[in-house]
Each structure stands twice: as structure tokens, then as C-alpha cells.
Amino acid sequence: MNVHEYQAKEMLARFGVPVPKGGLATTPQEAAGVARELGAPAFVVKAQVHAGGRGKAGGVKVCKSVDEVQAAAQAILGMHLISHQTGPEGKLVRKVWVEAATEIARELYVAVVLDRGAERLAVMASPDGGMDIEEVAAATPERIFSTRIDPGQPLWDFQCRQLLFGCGLDAAQVRQGTGLLQALVELATAKDATQVEINPLAVTAQGKLVALDAKINFDDSGLRRNPDVAALKDPTETDELELAATELGLNYIRLEGNVGTMVNGAGLAMATMDVIKMAGAQPANFLDVGGGASEEMITKGFEIILDDPKVEAILINIFGGILRCDVLAAGVVGAARKMDLKVPLVVRLEGTNVAEGRRILDESGLNFSVAGSMSEAAAKVAQVLEGAA
Ligand code: GDP
Ligand code: MN
């Protein structure tokens, strides 16, 4: 789960990481009010969306006066911020964070990330922080230093010194930076974060380290034991179809293609994505309806698939075990009637009550084709789409 920059900064502050003072606003007037209250010589107005690259997209503006803050908030609020992380449709900005501006001497990059391959946390630092860290990673990866934390061990001071002297900091800054990196690790460990990234970590004109940006990603599986983190979820940042599926207890992930899929079992669902791709088509979603799905859940799941305007064909691949084929068929027929199914449907059914399931589909008057195997099902979907195109 992602959170906004302002939420990440509030959490960093709780772990002792210095962040600029600021406040949240949803209107230009509110933004001006926050700035007036801060009473700083300069301010930064920042779009709060779950995406990086805001600076280059016009979502971060440094302002010299309260009036400038109001104008910047006017420009940023309501904009569709388009960056390399948002996709072409961009992200609607509903909130801005207004903070006291920092006088920057240098911009560093620091991060704690879960290194899944190594099965431990990794800590990274680079002297070349700021808006082009992706380029640094691509062109001069030797300018990004990293170290790993042994399970059950803290991040030791000597590891921090290696990273921070590497970034060219002086002794006093290395001392401050050591506490800061250790705080990031404490946060990641305590809150089940898979990524805590500060870019830029500013060295101020006064030589102090301050986190000017913050991105934290939390492990969804840890949310149950971190209710304070779960409470930070912003529903406007979650895909509405995924949100609806979660409420139904369905395992649904939206993808880029045009073949809607309904499958039981995560393994079979992944295999189905593979055969669709091998047949030259692209899945529009992953949907594992699970073993214990009721007819109502199937109906709702099918509706969610059809609610995606990208879907031009549907493939149902069910191996009836605990989920019976007749329940599946009844659910699909119910949804297809209600939603006025217009896209072609390919069904591959096997297992418990398969004859009854086929009978329900046959007698429904629905227009669908039956496939005997998975690869045949995928080939049929690809064919139908080609025919349409
Ligand atoms: P991002 O583009 O989404 O990563 O947004 P950031 O929060 O990192 O801001 C982008 C850039 O704005 C930073 O790299 C800084 O150069 C600049 N910036 C952010 N805060 C301040 C500030 O307080 N003072 C100044 N002078 N620049 C800032
Ligand atoms: Mn940044």
C-alpha cells in the first residue's frame, strides 16, 4: 500500500527524521492560510498524488509569498498530473501540501528497501539525489552505494559511515545521517514497509539534513497488525474496480489488455494469463474467484469484469472442485442477463457438476463458445478478437 508524501513525512517525523513544517490544503484559500500560519520567507506547494516525478510534471512549485502560494495551489489543484509513473491519463490532484521552503545546498538520495532476492533489508545512498535518480541508476550505478542488514541485527554505525562518507558528507553530517538511516530502518521494521525512500534528502545551506520528499510503501500483508498504517489508505487512489472486488472478497487485479478473465485458484489464473499471452492476446484482469465463491459472488465478479471498458472478450476457465460448475454457470448467466452481455464469451468448464453447469449455460440463450482445453480456450479468444479487429 502506498501513502501520500505528507503522510509519509508525518510518520518519518514520529521516528525522529527532520522534515519541513507544513500543512494540507484542498483549496487555494486553505493553501494561503497554511502559508500565512507558517510565516516562512518562502514556501513549496506540492501535489499529493501517489506518483513520483511530480517536480518535472509541474506538481511542485517554490513560492516567495502567500499570494504566490495561492496561485500555485490554484494551478496544481484539479490538474491531471502526468508523469512517467502515472500512465497517459494522469492523476487528478485533490490535495496539496504546503511547507516552509528549505535552502538546498545539495540533494542526496537515501532509501531502505526490501531486497526480496537477498531476503533482507537493503539500505542505499547516493550523492546524486534529486529528480534524475533513475538516470543515475541507469548511467552511473556505481554512484549508488548500498549495504544489507543481517536479519536480527541493527543497521550498524559503520555501515552508515560507509554510505554517508561515500556521499561526501562531513563528520557532523555523517553523525546526523547515521541516526537518520537507522530511524528509516526502525520505521521499515516496525511498520512492515517494503520501501522507505527519501529523494531528495537535502543538505541545507546550514549544513543540516532534512527530508524534502518521502515515499513509503507498506506490505499489504502487514496492515492487519499496523492499524495506524491501514488508516492512511486513500480510497481515491485505488482503482474503483479493485476496491469493489476487495469488498466482495474477490482477488482481482486490473491489467492493461482486453481479455476479461474469471478463473478459480490463483495458480490456474496465472496459467490462464500465460496461455492468453501465448495465443497472442492480452489479459484485462486477473480474477481468482476462489474455492468458496457463491453464485452472488460470481455474478458480482462478472459485473466487475464487464465494468472495465477495455474488455472486448471474456474467458472463463473453471476447474470445479469446491466451487461447483453449476454455481459458476448460474452466476455467470445471472450477470450476463443483468448487464446485457455484448462481448464474446469463451467458457472452459471441467470438474464437479460440469454437466449441470453446461446445461445451465446451454439453456440460458447466451451466445458463448465452449473450449475443451485451456489452450483451445485461449486460441478461441484470440481468434474472436482478431475477427473483430
Ligand atoms: P518529485 O518530483 O515527485 O520527486 O517531488 P520532490 O518532492 O522530490 O520535489 C521535486 C524537486 O523540487 C526536488 O528535487 C527539489 O529540487 C525541489 N524542491 C522540493 N522542496 C524544495 C524546497 O523546499 N526548496 C527548494 N529550493 N526546492 C525544493
Ligand atoms: Mn522526489
Coordinates of C-alpha atoms and ligand atoms in Angstrom, one line a residue:
M1 CA 0.0 0.0 0.0
N2 CA 1.2 3.5 -0.9
V3 CA 0.7 6.6 1.1
H4 CA 0.9 10.3 0.3
E5 CA 4.1 12.3 0.8
Y6 CA 2.5 14.3 3.7
Q7 CA 1.5 11.0 5.5
A8 CA 5.0 9.6 4.9
K9 CA 6.5 12.8 6.3
E10 CA 4.3 12.7 9.4
M11 CA 5.4 9.1 10.0
L12 CA 9.1 10.0 9.5
A13 CA 8.8 12.8 12.0
R14 CA 7.5 10.3 14.6
F15 CA 10.6 8.3 14.1
G16 CA 12.8 11.4 14.6
V17 CA 13.6 12.3 11.0
P18 CA 13.7 16.0 10.4
V19 CA 11.1 17.2 7.9
P20 CA 9.9 20.8 7.0
K21 CA 6.9 22.2 8.8
G22 CA 3.8 22.3 6.6
G23 CA 0.0 21.7 6.3
L24 CA -2.5 20.2 4.0
A25 CA -5.0 22.1 1.8
T26 CA -7.8 21.2 -0.6
T27 CA -8.5 24.8 -1.9
P28 CA -6.2 27.7 -2.9
Q29 CA -7.6 29.7 0.1
E30 CA -6.7 27.0 2.5
A31 CA -3.2 26.8 1.0
A32 CA -2.8 30.6 1.5
G33 CA -4.0 30.1 5.1
V34 CA -1.4 27.4 5.8
A35 CA 1.3 29.6 4.3
R36 CA 0.3 32.6 6.4
E37 CA 0.4 30.4 9.5
L38 CA 3.8 29.0 8.7
G39 CA 5.1 32.6 8.2
A40 CA 8.2 31.4 6.4
P41 CA 10.2 33.5 3.9
A42 CA 9.4 31.0 1.1
F43 CA 7.1 28.1 0.6
V44 CA 6.8 24.9 -1.5
V45 CA 3.4 23.8 -2.8
K46 CA 3.3 20.1 -3.7
A47 CA 0.7 18.0 -5.4
Q48 CA -0.3 15.0 -3.2
V49 CA -0.9 12.0 -5.6
H50 CA 0.5 8.5 -5.4
A51 CA 3.2 9.1 -8.1
G52 CA 6.7 10.3 -8.3
G53 CA 8.1 12.7 -10.9
R54 CA 5.8 15.5 -9.7
G55 CA 8.5 18.1 -10.0
K56 CA 9.0 17.6 -13.7
A57 CA 5.2 17.4 -14.2
G58 CA 4.6 20.9 -12.7
G59 CA 3.3 19.5 -9.4
V60 CA 5.9 21.1 -7.2
K61 CA 6.3 24.9 -7.0
V62 CA 8.6 27.1 -4.9
C63 CA 6.8 30.3 -3.9
K64 CA 8.1 33.6 -2.4
S65 CA 4.8 34.9 -0.9
V66 CA 1.4 33.9 0.3
D67 CA -0.1 35.2 -2.9
E68 CA 2.2 33.0 -4.9
V69 CA 1.2 30.0 -2.8
Q70 CA -2.5 30.7 -3.5
A71 CA -1.8 31.0 -7.3
A72 CA 0.3 27.8 -7.3
A73 CA -2.3 25.9 -5.4
Q74 CA -4.9 27.2 -7.9
A75 CA -2.8 25.8 -10.7
I76 CA -2.0 22.5 -9.1
L77 CA -5.3 21.5 -7.5
G78 CA -7.6 19.9 -10.1
M79 CA -4.8 19.3 -12.6
H80 CA -4.3 15.8 -14.1
L81 CA -0.7 15.3 -13.2
I82 CA 1.1 13.2 -15.9
S83 CA 4.5 11.7 -15.0
H84 CA 6.4 8.6 -16.0
Q85 CA 4.7 6.9 -13.1
T86 CA 1.1 7.8 -13.8
G87 CA 0.2 6.5 -17.2
P88 CA -1.1 8.7 -20.0
E89 CA -4.4 9.6 -18.3
G90 CA -2.6 11.2 -15.3
K91 CA -3.7 11.6 -11.8
L92 CA -6.3 14.1 -10.5
V93 CA -4.8 16.3 -7.8
R94 CA -7.2 16.7 -4.9
K95 CA -4.8 17.9 -2.2
V96 CA -1.7 20.0 -1.9
W97 CA 0.9 20.0 0.8
V98 CA 2.3 23.5 1.7
E99 CA 5.5 23.6 3.6
A100 CA 8.2 26.1 4.6
A101 CA 10.9 26.1 1.8
T102 CA 14.3 24.8 2.5
E103 CA 17.5 26.4 1.2
I104 CA 19.2 23.5 -0.5
A105 CA 23.0 23.1 -0.7
R106 CA 23.0 19.5 -2.0
E107 CA 20.4 16.8 -2.8
L108 CA 21.2 13.3 -1.7
Y109 CA 19.2 10.1 -2.2
V110 CA 18.7 7.6 0.6
A111 CA 16.4 4.6 0.8
V112 CA 15.6 1.4 2.7
V113 CA 14.1 -1.3 0.5
L114 CA 13.2 -4.9 1.0
D115 CA 15.6 -6.9 -1.2
R116 CA 13.5 -9.9 -1.9
G117 CA 16.3 -11.8 -3.6
A118 CA 18.6 -11.5 -0.6
E119 CA 15.7 -11.9 1.9
R120 CA 16.7 -8.8 3.9
L121 CA 16.5 -5.1 4.0
A122 CA 18.9 -3.1 1.9
V123 CA 20.0 0.5 2.6
M124 CA 21.0 2.7 -0.3
A125 CA 22.5 6.2 -0.6
S126 CA 23.7 8.3 -3.4
P127 CA 25.3 11.8 -3.6
D128 CA 23.3 12.4 -6.8
G129 CA 19.8 12.7 -5.4
G130 CA 17.0 14.8 -6.9
M131 CA 14.8 14.4 -9.8
D132 CA 17.1 12.3 -12.0
I133 CA 17.9 9.4 -9.8
E134 CA 16.5 7.0 -12.5
E135 CA 19.2 8.3 -14.8
V136 CA 21.9 7.9 -12.2
A137 CA 20.8 4.3 -11.7
A138 CA 21.0 3.7 -15.4
A139 CA 24.1 5.6 -16.4
T140 CA 26.3 5.7 -13.2
P141 CA 25.1 2.9 -10.9
E142 CA 28.5 3.0 -9.1
R143 CA 27.3 6.3 -7.7
I144 CA 24.6 4.5 -5.7
F145 CA 26.0 2.8 -2.6
S146 CA 24.2 0.0 -0.8
T147 CA 24.5 -2.3 2.1
R148 CA 22.3 -5.1 3.5
I149 CA 21.1 -5.6 7.1
D150 CA 21.6 -9.1 8.6
P151 CA 18.3 -10.4 10.0
G152 CA 18.2 -9.9 13.7
Q153 CA 20.9 -7.2 13.6
P154 CA 20.5 -3.5 13.6
L155 CA 21.9 -1.2 10.9
W156 CA 25.4 -0.7 12.4
D157 CA 27.0 2.7 12.6
F158 CA 30.0 1.5 10.4
Q159 CA 27.6 0.7 7.6
C160 CA 26.1 4.1 7.8
R161 CA 29.5 5.7 7.8
Q162 CA 30.5 3.8 4.6
L163 CA 27.4 5.0 2.8
L164 CA 27.4 8.6 4.1
F165 CA 31.2 9.3 3.7
G166 CA 30.7 7.9 0.2
C167 CA 28.2 10.7 -0.3
G168 CA 30.8 13.3 0.6
L169 CA 29.2 14.4 3.9
D170 CA 31.4 15.9 6.7
A171 CA 31.8 14.2 10.1
A172 CA 28.9 16.1 11.8
Q173 CA 26.5 15.3 8.9
V174 CA 27.6 11.7 8.9
R175 CA 26.7 11.6 12.6
Q176 CA 23.2 13.1 11.9
G177 CA 22.8 10.9 8.8
T178 CA 23.6 7.7 10.8
G179 CA 20.7 8.4 13.2
L180 CA 18.5 9.2 10.2
L181 CA 19.3 6.0 8.3
Q182 CA 18.8 3.9 11.5
A183 CA 15.4 5.7 12.0
L184 CA 14.4 4.7 8.5
V185 CA 15.3 1.0 9.2
E186 CA 13.4 1.2 12.5
L187 CA 10.3 2.5 10.7
A188 CA 10.5 -0.1 8.0
T189 CA 10.8 -2.9 10.5
A190 CA 8.2 -1.6 12.9
K191 CA 5.6 -0.8 10.2
D192 CA 6.3 -3.6 7.7
A193 CA 7.4 -1.1 5.0
T194 CA 8.9 -2.6 1.8
Q195 CA 10.3 0.8 0.7
V196 CA 11.2 4.0 2.6
E197 CA 12.7 6.4 0.1
I198 CA 13.9 10.0 0.7
N199 CA 14.7 11.8 -2.5
P200 CA 15.9 14.4 -2.1
L201 CA 17.5 14.3 1.3
A202 CA 18.6 17.9 1.4
V203 CA 21.8 19.2 2.9
T204 CA 20.6 22.6 3.8
A205 CA 22.5 25.9 3.5
Q206 CA 23.2 25.5 7.2
G207 CA 24.7 22.0 6.7
K208 CA 21.8 20.1 8.2
L209 CA 20.0 17.0 6.7
V210 CA 16.2 17.4 6.0
A211 CA 13.9 15.0 4.2
L212 CA 12.3 17.1 1.5
D213 CA 10.4 14.2 -0.2
A214 CA 9.2 10.9 1.2
K215 CA 7.8 7.8 -0.4
I216 CA 6.8 4.8 1.8
N217 CA 5.3 1.5 0.5
F218 CA 3.8 -0.8 3.1
D219 CA 3.4 -4.6 2.8
D220 CA -0.3 -5.2 2.5
S221 CA 0.1 -8.4 4.5
G222 CA 1.3 -6.3 7.5
L223 CA -1.7 -3.9 7.5
R224 CA -3.6 -6.1 10.0
R225 CA -1.1 -5.5 12.7
N226 CA -0.5 -1.9 11.8
P227 CA -4.0 -0.3 12.0
D228 CA -2.4 3.2 12.1
V229 CA -0.9 2.5 8.7
A230 CA -4.1 0.9 7.3
A231 CA -5.9 4.1 8.3
L232 CA -3.8 6.1 5.9
K233 CA -5.3 4.4 2.8
D234 CA -6.7 6.9 0.3
P235 CA -9.6 5.2 -1.5
T236 CA -9.5 7.8 -4.3
E237 CA -6.0 6.4 -5.2
T238 CA -7.3 2.9 -5.5
D239 CA -8.8 1.5 -8.7
E240 CA -12.5 1.5 -8.1
L241 CA -13.0 -2.0 -9.6
E242 CA -10.2 -3.4 -7.4
L243 CA -11.9 -1.7 -4.4
A244 CA -15.3 -3.2 -5.3
A245 CA -13.6 -6.7 -5.7
T246 CA -11.8 -6.4 -2.3
E247 CA -15.1 -5.6 -0.6
L248 CA -16.6 -8.8 -2.1
G249 CA -13.5 -10.9 -1.0
L250 CA -12.5 -11.4 -4.6
N251 CA -8.9 -11.5 -5.7
Y252 CA -9.0 -9.1 -8.7
I253 CA -6.2 -7.1 -10.3
R254 CA -6.7 -4.8 -13.2
L255 CA -4.3 -5.2 -16.1
E256 CA -3.8 -3.5 -19.5
G257 CA -5.2 -5.9 -22.0
N258 CA -8.7 -6.6 -23.4
V259 CA -9.5 -10.2 -22.4
G260 CA -11.5 -10.3 -19.2
T261 CA -10.8 -13.5 -17.2
M262 CA -12.6 -15.4 -14.5
V263 CA -10.7 -18.3 -13.0
N264 CA -10.8 -20.3 -9.8
G265 CA -7.5 -20.7 -8.0
A266 CA -4.6 -18.3 -8.2
G267 CA -2.3 -20.8 -9.9
L268 CA -4.8 -21.6 -12.6
A269 CA -5.5 -17.9 -13.0
M270 CA -1.8 -17.2 -13.6
A271 CA -1.5 -20.2 -16.0
T272 CA -4.6 -18.7 -17.8
M273 CA -2.8 -15.3 -18.2
D274 CA 0.1 -17.2 -19.7
V275 CA -1.9 -19.1 -22.3
I276 CA -3.8 -16.0 -23.3
K277 CA -0.5 -14.2 -23.9
M278 CA 0.9 -17.2 -25.7
A279 CA -2.1 -17.1 -28.0
G280 CA -1.2 -13.5 -28.8
A281 CA -3.9 -11.8 -26.7
Q282 CA -3.6 -9.7 -23.5
P283 CA -5.5 -10.3 -20.3
A284 CA -7.5 -7.3 -19.0
N285 CA -7.5 -8.6 -15.4
F286 CA -6.5 -11.3 -13.0
L287 CA -9.5 -12.7 -11.2
D288 CA -9.3 -15.6 -8.8
V289 CA -12.9 -16.3 -7.6
G290 CA -11.5 -18.8 -5.1
G291 CA -13.0 -22.1 -3.9
G292 CA -15.9 -21.0 -1.8
A293 CA -17.5 -18.4 -4.1
S294 CA -21.3 -18.2 -4.0
E295 CA -23.5 -17.6 -7.0
E296 CA -23.8 -14.0 -5.9
M297 CA -20.0 -13.5 -5.8
I298 CA -19.7 -15.0 -9.3
T299 CA -22.4 -12.6 -10.5
K300 CA -20.7 -9.6 -8.9
G301 CA -17.3 -10.7 -10.1
F302 CA -18.6 -11.0 -13.7
E303 CA -20.1 -7.5 -13.4
I304 CA -16.7 -6.1 -12.3
I305 CA -15.1 -7.7 -15.4
L306 CA -17.8 -6.1 -17.6
D307 CA -17.4 -2.7 -15.9
D308 CA -14.0 -2.4 -17.4
P309 CA -14.5 -0.6 -20.7
K310 CA -11.3 -2.2 -22.1
V311 CA -12.8 -5.7 -22.1
E312 CA -13.6 -6.9 -25.6
A313 CA -13.9 -10.7 -24.8
I314 CA -14.2 -12.9 -21.8
L315 CA -12.6 -16.2 -21.0
I316 CA -14.0 -18.3 -18.1
N317 CA -11.7 -21.1 -17.0
I318 CA -13.1 -23.1 -14.1
F319 CA -11.9 -26.4 -12.7
G320 CA -14.8 -27.2 -10.5
G321 CA -13.7 -28.6 -7.1
I322 CA -15.1 -26.9 -4.0
L323 CA -16.6 -24.3 -6.4
R324 CA -19.2 -26.3 -8.4
C325 CA -19.6 -25.7 -12.1
D326 CA -23.4 -25.3 -11.8
V327 CA -22.9 -22.5 -9.3
L328 CA -20.5 -20.8 -11.6
A329 CA -22.8 -21.2 -14.6
A330 CA -25.8 -19.8 -12.7
G331 CA -23.8 -16.8 -11.5
V332 CA -22.5 -16.0 -15.0
V333 CA -25.9 -16.3 -16.6
G334 CA -27.4 -14.0 -13.9
A335 CA -24.7 -11.4 -14.5
A336 CA -24.9 -11.7 -18.3
R337 CA -28.6 -11.1 -18.3
K338 CA -28.4 -8.1 -15.9
M339 CA -25.5 -6.5 -17.7
D340 CA -26.7 -7.2 -21.3
L341 CA -23.6 -9.1 -22.3
K342 CA -22.3 -7.8 -25.7
V343 CA -18.8 -9.2 -25.8
P344 CA -17.9 -12.7 -26.9
L345 CA -17.6 -15.3 -24.2
V346 CA -15.4 -18.4 -24.2
V347 CA -16.0 -21.0 -21.5
R348 CA -13.9 -23.9 -20.4
L349 CA -15.5 -25.9 -17.6
E350 CA -14.4 -29.1 -16.0
G351 CA -14.9 -30.9 -12.7
T352 CA -17.7 -31.1 -10.2
N353 CA -21.2 -30.9 -11.7
V354 CA -19.8 -30.0 -15.1
A355 CA -22.8 -31.5 -16.9
E356 CA -25.3 -29.4 -14.9
G357 CA -23.1 -26.3 -15.5
R358 CA -23.1 -26.8 -19.2
R359 CA -26.9 -27.4 -19.2
I360 CA -27.5 -24.1 -17.4
L361 CA -25.3 -22.3 -20.0
D362 CA -26.9 -24.1 -23.0
E363 CA -30.4 -23.3 -21.8
S364 CA -29.6 -19.6 -21.0
G365 CA -29.8 -18.4 -24.6
L366 CA -26.4 -16.8 -24.0
N367 CA -24.1 -16.6 -27.0
F368 CA -20.9 -18.3 -26.0
S369 CA -18.4 -20.9 -27.2
V370 CA -17.1 -23.9 -25.3
A371 CA -13.5 -24.9 -25.3
G372 CA -12.3 -28.4 -24.3
S373 CA -8.8 -27.3 -23.1
M374 CA -7.1 -24.2 -21.8
S375 CA -5.0 -23.7 -24.9
E376 CA -8.1 -24.1 -27.1
A377 CA -9.9 -21.5 -24.9
A378 CA -7.1 -19.0 -25.3
A379 CA -6.8 -19.7 -29.1
K380 CA -10.6 -19.1 -29.4
V381 CA -10.4 -15.8 -27.6
A382 CA -7.5 -14.6 -29.7
Q383 CA -9.4 -15.7 -32.9
V384 CA -12.6 -13.8 -31.8
L385 CA -10.6 -10.7 -31.2
E386 CA -8.8 -10.9 -34.5
G387 CA -12.1 -11.4 -36.2
A388 CA -13.5 -8.3 -34.5
A389 CA -10.4 -6.2 -35.5
Ligands
GDP1 P1 9.1 14.5 -7.0 O1 9.5 15.2 -8.3 O2 7.7 13.9 -7.1 O3 10.1 13.5 -6.6 O4 8.9 15.7 -5.9 P2 10.0 16.2 -4.8 O5 9.3 16.4 -3.6 O6 11.2 15.4 -4.8 O7 10.4 17.7 -5.4 C1 11.0 17.8 -6.6 C2 12.1 18.8 -6.5 O8 11.6 20.1 -6.0 C3 13.2 18.5 -5.6 O9 14.2 17.6 -6.1 C4 13.8 19.8 -5.2 O10 14.8 20.1 -6.2 C5 12.6 20.8 -5.4 N1 12.2 21.1 -4.0 C6 11.4 20.4 -3.2 N2 11.3 21.1 -2.0 C7 12.1 22.2 -2.1 C8 12.4 23.3 -1.2 O11 12.0 23.3 0.0 N3 13.2 24.2 -1.6 C9 13.7 24.2 -2.9 N4 14.5 25.2 -3.3 N5 13.5 23.2 -3.8 C10 12.6 22.2 -3.4
MN2 MN 11.4 13.2 -5.1

